[in-house]
Amino acid sequence: MTEIVWQTPAMARHDRRMAPVVLALGLVLLSIPVGLIATGQAVPGWFLLAVLSLPTVGCLVAGVRLPRAARRKLAATQELARTGSLVPARAIGWTRIPRETASTEGELQVRVTLSDGSHAILSHVCDWSDCEAAGRGTADRSVSVMLDPATGTWAIVHTGEPRTWSAVL
């Protein structure tokens, strides 16, 4: 089974609004080495590459890719909402993923009962406190999963009723 990222229209709009901000940051970062070179400053090559060029390229690429990624995730969510069904799942475990000290990211394991009566164990990497609480057993252990057994796609639905929102960006 393949998990998709459940993308609400509000989340997609946020990503689309952030794209110009990230592009602007990339352009500001780009102006620094251009300004240094234009004024004849002696700047070591490693500094230009490591400190200025790589973050600049990263911001420019991210700013260009954000709107397309938001549209792709929203389209996958719409398709799953159209063809799938909302099923309850039982959280059976939570494992914290040690990335950085302030990170709350972890892997949630859920058990879903399929239409033929069999069970599937699904893993979901997340940093939502609701998923962590369900996985640790400190809250209701049930979570909502949108599941389409025909295509093998699924998603954890974090908030809201999935069929009530408009998909217009």
Short mmCIF file of C-alpha atoms in Angstrom, two decimals:
data_model
loop_
_atom_site.label_atom_id
_atom_site.label_comp_id
_atom_site.label_asym_id
_atom_site.label_seq_id
_atom_site.Cartn_x
_atom_site.Cartn_y
_atom_site.Cartn_z
CA MET A 1 0.00 0.00 0.00
CA THR A 2 1.17 3.52 -0.79
CA GLU A 3 0.61 6.45 1.54
CA ILE A 4 -0.14 9.87 0.12
CA VAL A 5 0.12 13.16 2.00
CA TRP A 6 -3.39 14.33 2.84
CA GLN A 7 -3.45 17.88 1.47
CA THR A 8 -6.39 20.17 2.24
CA PRO A 9 -7.04 23.19 0.04
CA ALA A 10 -5.93 25.46 2.90
CA MET A 11 -2.60 23.62 3.09
CA ALA A 12 -2.17 23.89 -0.69
CA ARG A 13 -2.98 27.62 -0.62
CA HIS A 14 -0.39 28.09 2.13
CA ASP A 15 2.26 26.35 0.03
CA ARG A 16 1.34 28.49 -2.98
CA ARG A 17 1.55 31.68 -0.90
CA MET A 18 4.93 30.66 0.50
CA ALA A 19 6.47 30.12 -2.95
CA PRO A 20 6.99 33.86 -3.70
CA VAL A 21 8.41 34.38 -0.21
CA VAL A 22 10.95 31.58 -0.71
CA LEU A 23 11.79 32.89 -4.21
CA ALA A 24 12.28 36.40 -2.80
CA LEU A 25 14.60 35.03 -0.14
CA GLY A 26 16.56 33.24 -2.88
CA LEU A 27 16.84 36.48 -4.86
CA VAL A 28 18.00 38.40 -1.79
CA LEU A 29 20.61 35.72 -1.13
CA LEU A 30 21.63 35.88 -4.80
CA SER A 31 22.18 39.64 -4.54
CA ILE A 32 24.85 39.16 -1.85
CA PRO A 33 27.49 37.37 -3.97
CA VAL A 34 26.58 39.48 -7.01
CA GLY A 35 27.06 42.63 -4.94
CA LEU A 36 30.36 41.40 -3.50
CA ILE A 37 31.70 40.50 -6.91
CA ALA A 38 30.43 43.75 -8.50
CA THR A 39 32.18 45.88 -5.88
CA GLY A 40 35.44 44.02 -6.38
CA GLN A 41 35.56 42.39 -2.98
CA ALA A 42 37.93 39.46 -2.61
CA VAL A 43 35.68 36.60 -1.61
CA PRO A 44 37.03 33.05 -1.22
CA GLY A 45 35.47 30.56 -3.60
CA TRP A 46 34.50 28.15 -0.84
CA PHE A 47 32.57 30.96 0.86
CA LEU A 48 30.67 31.78 -2.32
CA LEU A 49 29.84 28.14 -2.89
CA ALA A 50 29.09 26.87 0.60
CA VAL A 51 27.60 29.89 2.33
CA LEU A 52 25.93 31.83 -0.46
CA SER A 53 25.40 29.78 -3.62
CA LEU A 54 23.98 26.54 -2.20
CA PRO A 55 21.31 28.19 0.00
CA THR A 56 20.43 30.51 -2.89
CA VAL A 57 19.93 27.64 -5.31
CA GLY A 58 17.98 25.73 -2.66
CA CYS A 59 15.59 28.63 -2.10
CA LEU A 60 15.09 29.23 -5.82
CA VAL A 61 14.42 25.56 -6.55
CA ALA A 62 12.05 25.22 -3.58
CA GLY A 63 10.18 28.37 -4.57
CA VAL A 64 9.63 27.06 -8.08
CA ARG A 65 8.63 23.55 -6.95
CA LEU A 66 6.24 24.48 -4.12
CA PRO A 67 3.16 25.35 -6.24
CA ARG A 68 3.52 22.27 -8.46
CA ALA A 69 3.98 20.00 -5.43
CA ALA A 70 0.91 21.52 -3.77
CA ARG A 71 -1.19 20.91 -6.89
CA ARG A 72 0.08 17.33 -7.19
CA LYS A 73 -0.64 16.53 -3.52
CA LEU A 74 -4.08 18.14 -3.69
CA ALA A 75 -4.94 16.19 -6.86
CA ALA A 76 -3.89 12.92 -5.20
CA THR A 77 -5.95 13.82 -2.14
CA GLN A 78 -8.99 14.65 -4.28
CA GLU A 79 -8.72 11.34 -6.11
CA LEU A 80 -8.39 9.39 -2.87
CA ALA A 81 -11.34 11.30 -1.33
CA ARG A 82 -13.41 10.48 -4.43
CA THR A 83 -12.59 6.77 -4.67
CA GLY A 84 -11.66 5.81 -1.12
CA SER A 85 -13.60 5.32 2.04
CA LEU A 86 -12.99 6.69 5.49
CA VAL A 87 -12.22 3.84 7.86
CA PRO A 88 -11.26 3.79 11.51
CA ALA A 89 -7.80 2.55 12.34
CA ARG A 90 -6.34 1.52 15.65
CA ALA A 91 -3.03 3.07 16.62
CA ILE A 92 -0.77 0.28 17.83
CA GLY A 93 2.52 2.06 18.35
CA TRP A 94 4.64 5.19 18.15
CA THR A 95 8.38 5.36 17.63
CA ARG A 96 10.13 8.72 17.92
CA ILE A 97 12.48 9.45 15.04
CA PRO A 98 15.63 11.14 16.39
CA ARG A 99 16.40 13.81 13.79
CA GLU A 100 17.11 16.87 15.89
CA THR A 101 16.66 17.68 19.56
CA ALA A 102 13.49 19.79 19.15
CA SER A 103 11.84 17.44 16.65
CA THR A 104 8.65 15.65 17.65
CA GLU A 105 8.55 13.55 14.50
CA GLY A 106 7.79 9.89 14.84
CA GLU A 107 6.41 6.84 13.12
CA LEU A 108 2.84 5.85 13.91
CA GLN A 109 1.78 2.26 13.28
CA VAL A 110 -1.93 1.66 12.72
CA ARG A 111 -3.98 -1.45 12.10
CA VAL A 112 -6.74 -1.17 9.49
CA THR A 113 -9.42 -3.77 8.82
CA LEU A 114 -9.83 -4.25 5.07
CA SER A 115 -13.14 -4.98 3.35
CA ASP A 116 -12.33 -8.71 3.10
CA GLY A 117 -11.88 -8.90 6.89
CA SER A 118 -8.09 -9.09 6.82
CA HIS A 119 -5.91 -6.56 8.61
CA ALA A 120 -3.14 -4.34 7.30
CA ILE A 121 -0.47 -2.64 9.40
CA LEU A 122 0.38 0.79 8.01
CA SER A 123 3.22 3.11 9.03
CA HIS A 124 2.83 6.87 8.98
CA VAL A 125 5.68 9.33 9.65
CA CYS A 126 4.31 12.44 11.27
CA ASP A 127 4.87 15.26 13.75
CA TRP A 128 1.23 15.91 14.68
CA SER A 129 0.62 15.68 18.40
CA ASP A 130 -2.68 13.84 17.81
CA CYS A 131 -0.85 11.01 16.03
CA GLU A 132 1.74 10.82 18.79
CA ALA A 133 -0.92 10.78 21.53
CA ALA A 134 -2.85 8.01 19.75
CA GLY A 135 0.30 5.97 19.18
CA ARG A 136 1.49 6.33 22.77
CA GLY A 137 -1.96 5.53 24.12
CA THR A 138 -2.29 8.84 25.98
CA ALA A 139 -5.44 9.68 23.99
CA ASP A 140 -8.08 7.85 22.01
CA ARG A 141 -6.16 5.24 20.02
CA SER A 142 -8.37 5.52 16.94
CA VAL A 143 -7.36 7.58 13.93
CA SER A 144 -9.13 8.19 10.62
CA VAL A 145 -7.68 6.67 7.48
CA MET A 146 -8.90 7.29 3.95
CA LEU A 147 -8.31 4.02 2.15
CA ASP A 148 -8.75 2.84 -1.43
CA PRO A 149 -7.94 -0.88 -1.60
CA ALA A 150 -8.40 -0.93 -5.39
CA THR A 151 -5.45 1.42 -5.96
CA GLY A 152 -3.61 0.57 -2.75
CA THR A 153 -3.46 4.22 -1.65
CA TRP A 154 -4.22 5.57 1.80
CA ALA A 155 -3.75 8.63 3.95
CA ILE A 156 -4.15 9.59 7.58
CA VAL A 157 -6.82 12.30 7.78
CA HIS A 158 -5.61 14.67 10.47
CA THR A 159 -8.46 17.18 10.56
CA GLY A 160 -11.95 17.81 9.30
CA GLU A 161 -14.45 15.86 7.28
CA PRO A 162 -12.62 14.98 4.05
CA ARG A 163 -15.58 15.23 1.69
CA THR A 164 -16.91 18.65 2.74
CA TRP A 165 -14.20 20.98 1.50
CA SER A 166 -13.86 22.57 -1.90
CA ALA A 167 -10.73 21.74 -3.84
CA VAL A 168 -10.38 25.16 -5.47
CA LEU A 169 -7.01 26.79 -4.89
#
